[in-house]
PDB file of C-alpha atoms and ligand atoms in Angstrom:
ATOM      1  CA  UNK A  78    -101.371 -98.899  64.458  1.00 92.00           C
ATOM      2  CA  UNK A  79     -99.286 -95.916  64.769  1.00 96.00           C
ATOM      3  CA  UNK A  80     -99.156 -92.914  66.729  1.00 98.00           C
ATOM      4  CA  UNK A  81     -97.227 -89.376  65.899  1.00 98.00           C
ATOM      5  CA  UNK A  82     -95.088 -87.929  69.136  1.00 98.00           C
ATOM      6  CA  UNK A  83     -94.760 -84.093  69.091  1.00 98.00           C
ATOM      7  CA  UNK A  84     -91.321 -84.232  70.766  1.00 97.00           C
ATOM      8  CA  UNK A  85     -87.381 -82.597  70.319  1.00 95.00           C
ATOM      9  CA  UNK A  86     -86.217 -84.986  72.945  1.00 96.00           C
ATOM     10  CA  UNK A  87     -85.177 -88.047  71.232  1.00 96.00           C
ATOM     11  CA  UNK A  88     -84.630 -89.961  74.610  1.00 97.00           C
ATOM     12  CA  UNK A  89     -88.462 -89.222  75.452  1.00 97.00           C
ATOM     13  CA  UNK A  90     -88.953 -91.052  71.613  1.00 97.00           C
ATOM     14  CA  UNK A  91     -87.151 -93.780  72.348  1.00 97.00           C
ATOM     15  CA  UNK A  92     -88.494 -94.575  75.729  1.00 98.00           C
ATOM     16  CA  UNK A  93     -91.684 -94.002  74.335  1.00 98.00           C
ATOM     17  CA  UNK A  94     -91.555 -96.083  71.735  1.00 98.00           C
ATOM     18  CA  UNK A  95     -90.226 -98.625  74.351  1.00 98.00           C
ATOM     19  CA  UNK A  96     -92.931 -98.739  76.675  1.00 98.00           C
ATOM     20  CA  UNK A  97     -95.113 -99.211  73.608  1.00 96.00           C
ATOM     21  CA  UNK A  98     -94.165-102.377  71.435  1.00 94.00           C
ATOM     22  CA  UNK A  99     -96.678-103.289  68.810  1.00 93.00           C
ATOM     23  CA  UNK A 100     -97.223 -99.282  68.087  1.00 95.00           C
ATOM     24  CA  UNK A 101     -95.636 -97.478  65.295  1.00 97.00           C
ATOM     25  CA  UNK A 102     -94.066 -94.884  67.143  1.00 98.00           C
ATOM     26  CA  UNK A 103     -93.092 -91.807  64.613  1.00 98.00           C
ATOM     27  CA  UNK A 104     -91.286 -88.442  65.954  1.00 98.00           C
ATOM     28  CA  UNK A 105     -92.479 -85.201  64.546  1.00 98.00           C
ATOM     29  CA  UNK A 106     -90.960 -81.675  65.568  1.00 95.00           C
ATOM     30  CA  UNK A 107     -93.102 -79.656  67.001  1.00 94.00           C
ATOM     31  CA  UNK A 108     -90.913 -76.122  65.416  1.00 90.00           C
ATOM     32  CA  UNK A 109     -91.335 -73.153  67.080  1.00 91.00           C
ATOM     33  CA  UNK A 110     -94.105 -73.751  69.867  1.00 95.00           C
ATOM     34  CA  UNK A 111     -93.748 -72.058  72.680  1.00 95.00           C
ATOM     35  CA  UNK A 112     -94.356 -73.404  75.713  1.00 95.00           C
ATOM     36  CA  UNK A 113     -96.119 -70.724  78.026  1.00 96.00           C
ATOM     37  CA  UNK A 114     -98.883 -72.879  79.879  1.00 98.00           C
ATOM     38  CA  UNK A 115     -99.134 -72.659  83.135  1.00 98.00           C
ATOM     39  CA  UNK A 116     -99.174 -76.368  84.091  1.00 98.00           C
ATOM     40  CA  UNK A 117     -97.894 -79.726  82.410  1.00 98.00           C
ATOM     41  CA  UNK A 118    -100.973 -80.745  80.691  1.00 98.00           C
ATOM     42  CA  UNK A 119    -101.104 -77.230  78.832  1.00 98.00           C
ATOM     43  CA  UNK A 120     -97.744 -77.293  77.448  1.00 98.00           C
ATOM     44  CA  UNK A 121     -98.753 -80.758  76.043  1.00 98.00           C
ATOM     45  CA  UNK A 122    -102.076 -79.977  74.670  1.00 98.00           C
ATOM     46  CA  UNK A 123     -99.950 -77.263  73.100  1.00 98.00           C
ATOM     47  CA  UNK A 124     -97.183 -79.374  71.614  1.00 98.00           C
ATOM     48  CA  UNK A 125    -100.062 -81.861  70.392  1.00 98.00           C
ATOM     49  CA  UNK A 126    -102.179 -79.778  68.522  1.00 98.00           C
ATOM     50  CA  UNK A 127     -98.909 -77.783  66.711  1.00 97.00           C
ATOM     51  CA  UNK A 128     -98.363 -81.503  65.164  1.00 98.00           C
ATOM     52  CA  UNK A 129    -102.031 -83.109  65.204  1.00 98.00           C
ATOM     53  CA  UNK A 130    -103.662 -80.885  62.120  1.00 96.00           C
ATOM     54  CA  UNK A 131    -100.793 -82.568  59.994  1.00 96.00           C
ATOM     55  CA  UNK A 132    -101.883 -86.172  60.962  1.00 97.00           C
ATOM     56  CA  UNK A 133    -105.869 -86.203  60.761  1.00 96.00           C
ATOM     57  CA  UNK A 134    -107.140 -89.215  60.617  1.00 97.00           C
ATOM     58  CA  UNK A 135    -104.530 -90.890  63.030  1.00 97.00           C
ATOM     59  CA  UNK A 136    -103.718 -91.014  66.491  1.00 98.00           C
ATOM     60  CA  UNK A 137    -100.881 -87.633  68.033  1.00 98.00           C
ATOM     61  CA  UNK A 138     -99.450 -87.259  71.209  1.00 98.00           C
ATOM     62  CA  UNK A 139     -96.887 -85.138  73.544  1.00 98.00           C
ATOM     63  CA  UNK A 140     -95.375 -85.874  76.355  1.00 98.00           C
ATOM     64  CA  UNK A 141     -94.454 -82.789  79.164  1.00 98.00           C
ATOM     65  CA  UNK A 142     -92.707 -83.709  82.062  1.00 98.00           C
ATOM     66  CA  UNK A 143     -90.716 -82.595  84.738  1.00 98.00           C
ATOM     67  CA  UNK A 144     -89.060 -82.991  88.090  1.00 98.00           C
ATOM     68  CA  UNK A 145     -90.754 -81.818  91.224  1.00 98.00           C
ATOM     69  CA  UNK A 146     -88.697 -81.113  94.394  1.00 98.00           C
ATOM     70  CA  UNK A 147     -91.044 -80.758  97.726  1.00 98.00           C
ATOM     71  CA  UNK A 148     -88.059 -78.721  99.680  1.00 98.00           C
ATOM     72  CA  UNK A 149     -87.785 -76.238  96.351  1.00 98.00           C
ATOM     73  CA  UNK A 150     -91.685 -76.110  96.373  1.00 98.00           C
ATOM     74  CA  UNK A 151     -91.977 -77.879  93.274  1.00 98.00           C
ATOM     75  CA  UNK A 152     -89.123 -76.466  90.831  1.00 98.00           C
ATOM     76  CA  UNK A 153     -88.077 -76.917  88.701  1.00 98.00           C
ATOM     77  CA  UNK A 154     -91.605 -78.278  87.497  1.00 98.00           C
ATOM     78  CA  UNK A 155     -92.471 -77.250  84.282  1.00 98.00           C
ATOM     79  CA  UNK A 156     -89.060 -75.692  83.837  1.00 98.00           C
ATOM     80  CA  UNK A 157     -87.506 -78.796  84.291  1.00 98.00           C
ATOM     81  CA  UNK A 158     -86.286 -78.527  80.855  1.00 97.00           C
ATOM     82  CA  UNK A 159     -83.864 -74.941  81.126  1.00 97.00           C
ATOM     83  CA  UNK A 160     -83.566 -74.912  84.669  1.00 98.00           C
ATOM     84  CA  UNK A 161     -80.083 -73.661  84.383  1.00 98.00           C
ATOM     85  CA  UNK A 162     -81.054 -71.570  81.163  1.00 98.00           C
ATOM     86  CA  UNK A 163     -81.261 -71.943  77.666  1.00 95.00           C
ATOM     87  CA  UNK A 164     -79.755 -73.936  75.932  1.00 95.00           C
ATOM     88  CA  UNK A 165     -80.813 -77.602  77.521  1.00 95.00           C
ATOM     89  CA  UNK A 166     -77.955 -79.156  78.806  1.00 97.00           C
ATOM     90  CA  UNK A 167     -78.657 -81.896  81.652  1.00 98.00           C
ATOM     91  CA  UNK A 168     -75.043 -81.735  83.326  1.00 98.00           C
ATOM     92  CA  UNK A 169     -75.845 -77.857  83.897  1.00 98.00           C
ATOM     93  CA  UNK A 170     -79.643 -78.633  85.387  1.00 98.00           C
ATOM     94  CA  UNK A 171     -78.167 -81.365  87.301  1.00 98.00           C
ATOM     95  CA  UNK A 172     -75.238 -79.173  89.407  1.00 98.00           C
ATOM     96  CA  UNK A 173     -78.066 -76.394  89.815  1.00 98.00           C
ATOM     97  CA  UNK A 174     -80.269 -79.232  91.154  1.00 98.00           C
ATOM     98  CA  UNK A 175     -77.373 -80.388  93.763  1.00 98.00           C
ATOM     99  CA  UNK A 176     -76.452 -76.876  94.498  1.00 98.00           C
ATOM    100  CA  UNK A 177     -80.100 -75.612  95.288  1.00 98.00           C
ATOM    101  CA  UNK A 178     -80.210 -79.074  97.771  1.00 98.00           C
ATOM    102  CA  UNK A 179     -76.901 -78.587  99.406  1.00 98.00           C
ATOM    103  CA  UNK A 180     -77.100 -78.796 102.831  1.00 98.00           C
ATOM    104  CA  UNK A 181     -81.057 -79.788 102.704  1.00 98.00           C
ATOM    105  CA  UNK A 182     -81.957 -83.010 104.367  1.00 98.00           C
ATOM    106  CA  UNK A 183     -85.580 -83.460 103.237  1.00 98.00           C
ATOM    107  CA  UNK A 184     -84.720 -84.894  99.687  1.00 98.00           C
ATOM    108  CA  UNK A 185     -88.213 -85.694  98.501  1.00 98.00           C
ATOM    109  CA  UNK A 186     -88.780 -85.882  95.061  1.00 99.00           C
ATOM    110  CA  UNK A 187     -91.465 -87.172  91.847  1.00 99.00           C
ATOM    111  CA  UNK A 188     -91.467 -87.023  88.249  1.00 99.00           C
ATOM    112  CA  UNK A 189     -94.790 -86.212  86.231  1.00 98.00           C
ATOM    113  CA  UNK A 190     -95.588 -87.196  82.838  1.00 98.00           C
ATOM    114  CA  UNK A 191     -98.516 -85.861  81.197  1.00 98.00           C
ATOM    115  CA  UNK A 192     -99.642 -87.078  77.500  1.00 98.00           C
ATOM    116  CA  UNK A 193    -101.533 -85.410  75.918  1.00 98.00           C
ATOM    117  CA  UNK A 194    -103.912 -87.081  72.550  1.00 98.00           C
ATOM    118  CA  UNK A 195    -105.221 -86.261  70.115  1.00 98.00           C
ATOM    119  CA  UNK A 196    -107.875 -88.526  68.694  1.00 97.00           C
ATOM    120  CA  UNK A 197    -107.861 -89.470  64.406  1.00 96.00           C
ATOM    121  CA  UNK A 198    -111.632 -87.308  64.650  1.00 95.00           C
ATOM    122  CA  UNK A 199    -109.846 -85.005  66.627  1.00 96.00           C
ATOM    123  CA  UNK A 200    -110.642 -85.621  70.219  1.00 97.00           C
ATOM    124  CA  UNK A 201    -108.172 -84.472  72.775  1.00 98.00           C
ATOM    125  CA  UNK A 202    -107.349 -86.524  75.698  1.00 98.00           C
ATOM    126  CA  UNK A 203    -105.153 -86.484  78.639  1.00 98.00           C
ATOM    127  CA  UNK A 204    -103.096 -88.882  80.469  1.00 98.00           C
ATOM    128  CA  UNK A 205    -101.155 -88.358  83.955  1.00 98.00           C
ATOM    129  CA  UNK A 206     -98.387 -90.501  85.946  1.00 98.00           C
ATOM    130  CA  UNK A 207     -96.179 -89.836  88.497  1.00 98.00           C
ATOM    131  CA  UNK A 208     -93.061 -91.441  90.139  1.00 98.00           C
ATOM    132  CA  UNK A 209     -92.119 -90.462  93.562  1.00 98.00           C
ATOM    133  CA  UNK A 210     -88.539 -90.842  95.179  1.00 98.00           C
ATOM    134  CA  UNK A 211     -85.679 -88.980  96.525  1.00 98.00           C
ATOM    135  CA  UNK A 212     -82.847 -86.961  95.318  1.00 98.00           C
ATOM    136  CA  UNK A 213     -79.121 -88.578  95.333  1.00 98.00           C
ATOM    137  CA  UNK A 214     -76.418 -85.958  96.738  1.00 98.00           C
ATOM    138  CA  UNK A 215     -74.202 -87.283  94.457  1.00 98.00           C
ATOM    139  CA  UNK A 216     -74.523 -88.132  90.276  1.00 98.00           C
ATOM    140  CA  UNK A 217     -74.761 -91.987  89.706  1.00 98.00           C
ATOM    141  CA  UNK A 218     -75.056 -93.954  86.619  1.00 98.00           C
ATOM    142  CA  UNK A 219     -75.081 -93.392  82.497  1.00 97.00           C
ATOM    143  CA  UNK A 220     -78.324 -94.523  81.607  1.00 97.00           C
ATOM    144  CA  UNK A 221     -81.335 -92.381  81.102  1.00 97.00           C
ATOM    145  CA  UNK A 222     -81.597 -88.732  80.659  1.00 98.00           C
ATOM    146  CA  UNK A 223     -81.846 -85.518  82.514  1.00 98.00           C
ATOM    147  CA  UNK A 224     -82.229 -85.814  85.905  1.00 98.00           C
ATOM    148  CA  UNK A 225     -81.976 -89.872  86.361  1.00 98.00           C
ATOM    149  CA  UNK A 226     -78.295 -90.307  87.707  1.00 98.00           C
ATOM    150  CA  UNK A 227     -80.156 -87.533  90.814  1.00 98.00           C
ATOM    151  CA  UNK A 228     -83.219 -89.524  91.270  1.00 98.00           C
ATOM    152  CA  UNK A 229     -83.291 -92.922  93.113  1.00 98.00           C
ATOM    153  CA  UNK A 230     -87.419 -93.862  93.032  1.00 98.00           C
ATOM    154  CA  UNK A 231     -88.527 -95.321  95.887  1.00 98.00           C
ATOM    155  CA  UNK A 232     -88.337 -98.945  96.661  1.00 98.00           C
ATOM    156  CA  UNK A 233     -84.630 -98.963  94.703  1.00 98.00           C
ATOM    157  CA  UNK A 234     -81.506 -97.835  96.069  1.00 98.00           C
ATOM    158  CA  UNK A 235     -80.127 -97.323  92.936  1.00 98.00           C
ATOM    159  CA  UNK A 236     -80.772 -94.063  90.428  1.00 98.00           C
ATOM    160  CA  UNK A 237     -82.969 -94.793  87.539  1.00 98.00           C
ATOM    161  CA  UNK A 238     -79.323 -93.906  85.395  1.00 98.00           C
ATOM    162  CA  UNK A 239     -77.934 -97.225  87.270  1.00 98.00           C
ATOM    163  CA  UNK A 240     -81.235 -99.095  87.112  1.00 98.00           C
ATOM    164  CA  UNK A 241     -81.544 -98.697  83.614  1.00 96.00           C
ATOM    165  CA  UNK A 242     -83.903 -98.707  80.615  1.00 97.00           C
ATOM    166  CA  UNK A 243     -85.999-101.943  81.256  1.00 97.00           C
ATOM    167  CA  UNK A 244     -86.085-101.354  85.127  1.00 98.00           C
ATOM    168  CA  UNK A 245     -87.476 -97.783  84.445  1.00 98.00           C
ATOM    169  CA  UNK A 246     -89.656 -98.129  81.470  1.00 98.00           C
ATOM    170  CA  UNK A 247     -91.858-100.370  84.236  1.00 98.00           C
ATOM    171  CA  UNK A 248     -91.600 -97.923  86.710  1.00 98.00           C
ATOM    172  CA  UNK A 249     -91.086 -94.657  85.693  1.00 98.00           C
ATOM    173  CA  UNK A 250     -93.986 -91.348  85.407  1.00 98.00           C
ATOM    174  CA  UNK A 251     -93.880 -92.087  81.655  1.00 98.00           C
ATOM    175  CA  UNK A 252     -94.867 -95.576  81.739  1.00 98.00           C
ATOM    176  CA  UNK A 253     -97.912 -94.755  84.161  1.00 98.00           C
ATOM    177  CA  UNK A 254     -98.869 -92.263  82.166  1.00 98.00           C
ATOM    178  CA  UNK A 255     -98.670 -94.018  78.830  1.00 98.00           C
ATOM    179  CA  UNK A 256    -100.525 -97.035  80.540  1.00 98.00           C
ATOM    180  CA  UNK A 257    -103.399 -94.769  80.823  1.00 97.00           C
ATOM    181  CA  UNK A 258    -102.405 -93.219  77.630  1.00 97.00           C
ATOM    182  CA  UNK A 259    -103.080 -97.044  75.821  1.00 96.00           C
ATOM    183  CA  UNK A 260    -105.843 -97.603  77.228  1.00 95.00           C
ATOM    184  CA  UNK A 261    -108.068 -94.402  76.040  1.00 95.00           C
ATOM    185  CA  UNK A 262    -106.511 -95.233  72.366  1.00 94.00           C
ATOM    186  CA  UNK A 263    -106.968 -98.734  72.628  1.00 88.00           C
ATOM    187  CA  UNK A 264    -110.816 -98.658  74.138  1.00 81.00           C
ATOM    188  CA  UNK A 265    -112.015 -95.175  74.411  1.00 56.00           C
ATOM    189  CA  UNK A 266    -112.495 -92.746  77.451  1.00 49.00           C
ATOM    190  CA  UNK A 267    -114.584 -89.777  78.144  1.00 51.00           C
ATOM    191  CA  UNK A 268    -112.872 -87.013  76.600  1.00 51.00           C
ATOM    192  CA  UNK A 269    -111.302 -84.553  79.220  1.00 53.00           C
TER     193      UNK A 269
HETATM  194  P1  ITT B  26     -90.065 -81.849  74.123  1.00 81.29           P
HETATM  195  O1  ITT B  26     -90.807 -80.684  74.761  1.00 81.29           O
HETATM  196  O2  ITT B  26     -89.565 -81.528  72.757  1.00 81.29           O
HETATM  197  O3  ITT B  26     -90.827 -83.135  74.188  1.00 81.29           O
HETATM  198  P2  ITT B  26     -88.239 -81.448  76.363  1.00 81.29           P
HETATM  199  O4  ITT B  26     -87.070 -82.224  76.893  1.00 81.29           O
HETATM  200  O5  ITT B  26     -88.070 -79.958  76.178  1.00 81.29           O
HETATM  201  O6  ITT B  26     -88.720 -82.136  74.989  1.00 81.29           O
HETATM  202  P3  ITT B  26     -90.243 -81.012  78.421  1.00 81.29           P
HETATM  203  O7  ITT B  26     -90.499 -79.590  78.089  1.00 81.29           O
HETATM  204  O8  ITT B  26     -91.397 -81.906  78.742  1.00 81.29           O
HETATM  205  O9  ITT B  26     -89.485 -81.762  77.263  1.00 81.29           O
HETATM  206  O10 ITT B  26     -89.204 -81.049  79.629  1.00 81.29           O
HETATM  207  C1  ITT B  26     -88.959 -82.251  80.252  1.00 81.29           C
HETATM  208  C2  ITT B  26     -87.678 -82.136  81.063  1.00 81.29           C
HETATM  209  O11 ITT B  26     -87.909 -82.772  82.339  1.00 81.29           O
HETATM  210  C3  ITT B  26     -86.562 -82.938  80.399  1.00 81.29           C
HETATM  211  O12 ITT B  26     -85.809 -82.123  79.511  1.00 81.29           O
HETATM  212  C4  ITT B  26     -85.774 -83.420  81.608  1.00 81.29           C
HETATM  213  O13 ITT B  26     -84.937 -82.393  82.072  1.00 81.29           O
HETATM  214  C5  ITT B  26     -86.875 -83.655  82.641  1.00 81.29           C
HETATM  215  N1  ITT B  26     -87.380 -85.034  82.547  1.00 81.29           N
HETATM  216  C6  ITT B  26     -88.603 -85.428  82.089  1.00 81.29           C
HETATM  217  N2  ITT B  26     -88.718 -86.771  82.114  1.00 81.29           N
HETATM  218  C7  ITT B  26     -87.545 -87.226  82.578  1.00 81.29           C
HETATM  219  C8  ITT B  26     -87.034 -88.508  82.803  1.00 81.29           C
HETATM  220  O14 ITT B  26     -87.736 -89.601  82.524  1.00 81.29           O
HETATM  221  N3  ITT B  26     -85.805 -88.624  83.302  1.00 81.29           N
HETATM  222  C9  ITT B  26     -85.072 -87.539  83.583  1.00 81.29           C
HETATM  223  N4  ITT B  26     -85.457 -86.287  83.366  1.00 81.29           N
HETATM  224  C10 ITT B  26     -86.689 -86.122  82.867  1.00 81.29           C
END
């Protein structure tokens, strides 16, 4: 089968398509959406449906996720993405991050992932995971993207940029929410 991923973020694609062998994973730009929900699983329903009425028939999704920080009260959250501003740039969001944490011992942290479906009749659906750790004071490791050389999840002592791809595709928000995600395409669940 294959599935159609509203997403810019070809890291998100790839990991996607990762954590899903045996699915035909295909990107498709979701131009000129904007983003103004008030909570992850908006902003996906959002990105979904922009790319879903030009796949009837098959199986869409989105992905929105973000870093929550309990001493920042949950930033950047759904701005995860321009933290630092527009444009994206990760090295930016990242010395914001470290800044904003400087001297601040509680380093509690989780990623959510939210997915967002949208069925071939066109059901919508919506799938949640989390990962919870703690924010590094210092960058650490190439893999990944955005904020992995900060986070370290917990059980590890090692960010998910050192622990790499096949560590954290096991692990990570994403793959608990895409867990759920394969099961309501695979079987069918109550529609949200
Ligand atoms: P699309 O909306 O086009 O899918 P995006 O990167 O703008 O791509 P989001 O709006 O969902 O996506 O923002 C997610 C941001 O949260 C992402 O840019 C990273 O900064 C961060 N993020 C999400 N998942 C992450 C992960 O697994 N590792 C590191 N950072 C992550």
């Amino acid at each position: 089968m294959k599935i159609f991923v509203a997403t810019h973020n070809k890291h998100k694609l790839e990991e996607i398509g990762a954590i899903l062998p045996g699915i035909e994973v295909i990107g498709d730009n979701p131009e000129g959406v904007v983003e103004d929900a008030s909570d992850f699983a908006g902003n996906a329903l959002i990105k979904v449906r922009a790319i879903a009425k030009r796949h009837k028939g098959d199986w869409s999704m989105a992905d929105d996720s973000g870093l929550e920080v309990a001493a920042l009260g949950g930033a950047p959250g759904i701005h995860s993405a321009r933290y630092s501003g527009e444009p994206t740039d990760s090295a930016r969001n990242n010395a914001l991050l470290l800044k904003n944490l400087e001297g601040v011992e509680d380093r509690r942290a989780n990623f959510t992932c939210v997915i967002a479906l949208v069925g071939p009749d066109g059901e919508e659906y919506i799938a949640e995971g989390k990962c919870f750790g703690r924010i590094e004071k210092a960058l650490a490791g190439n893999g990944g993207f955005g904020y992995d050389p900060l986070f370290v999840p917990d059980g590890e002592r090692e960010t998910f940029a050192e622990l790499g791809a096949e560590k954290k595709n096991v692990i990570s928000h994403r793959a608990r929410a895409l867990a759920e995600a394969k099961k309501i395409i695979t079987k069918g669940k109550p529609a949200v």
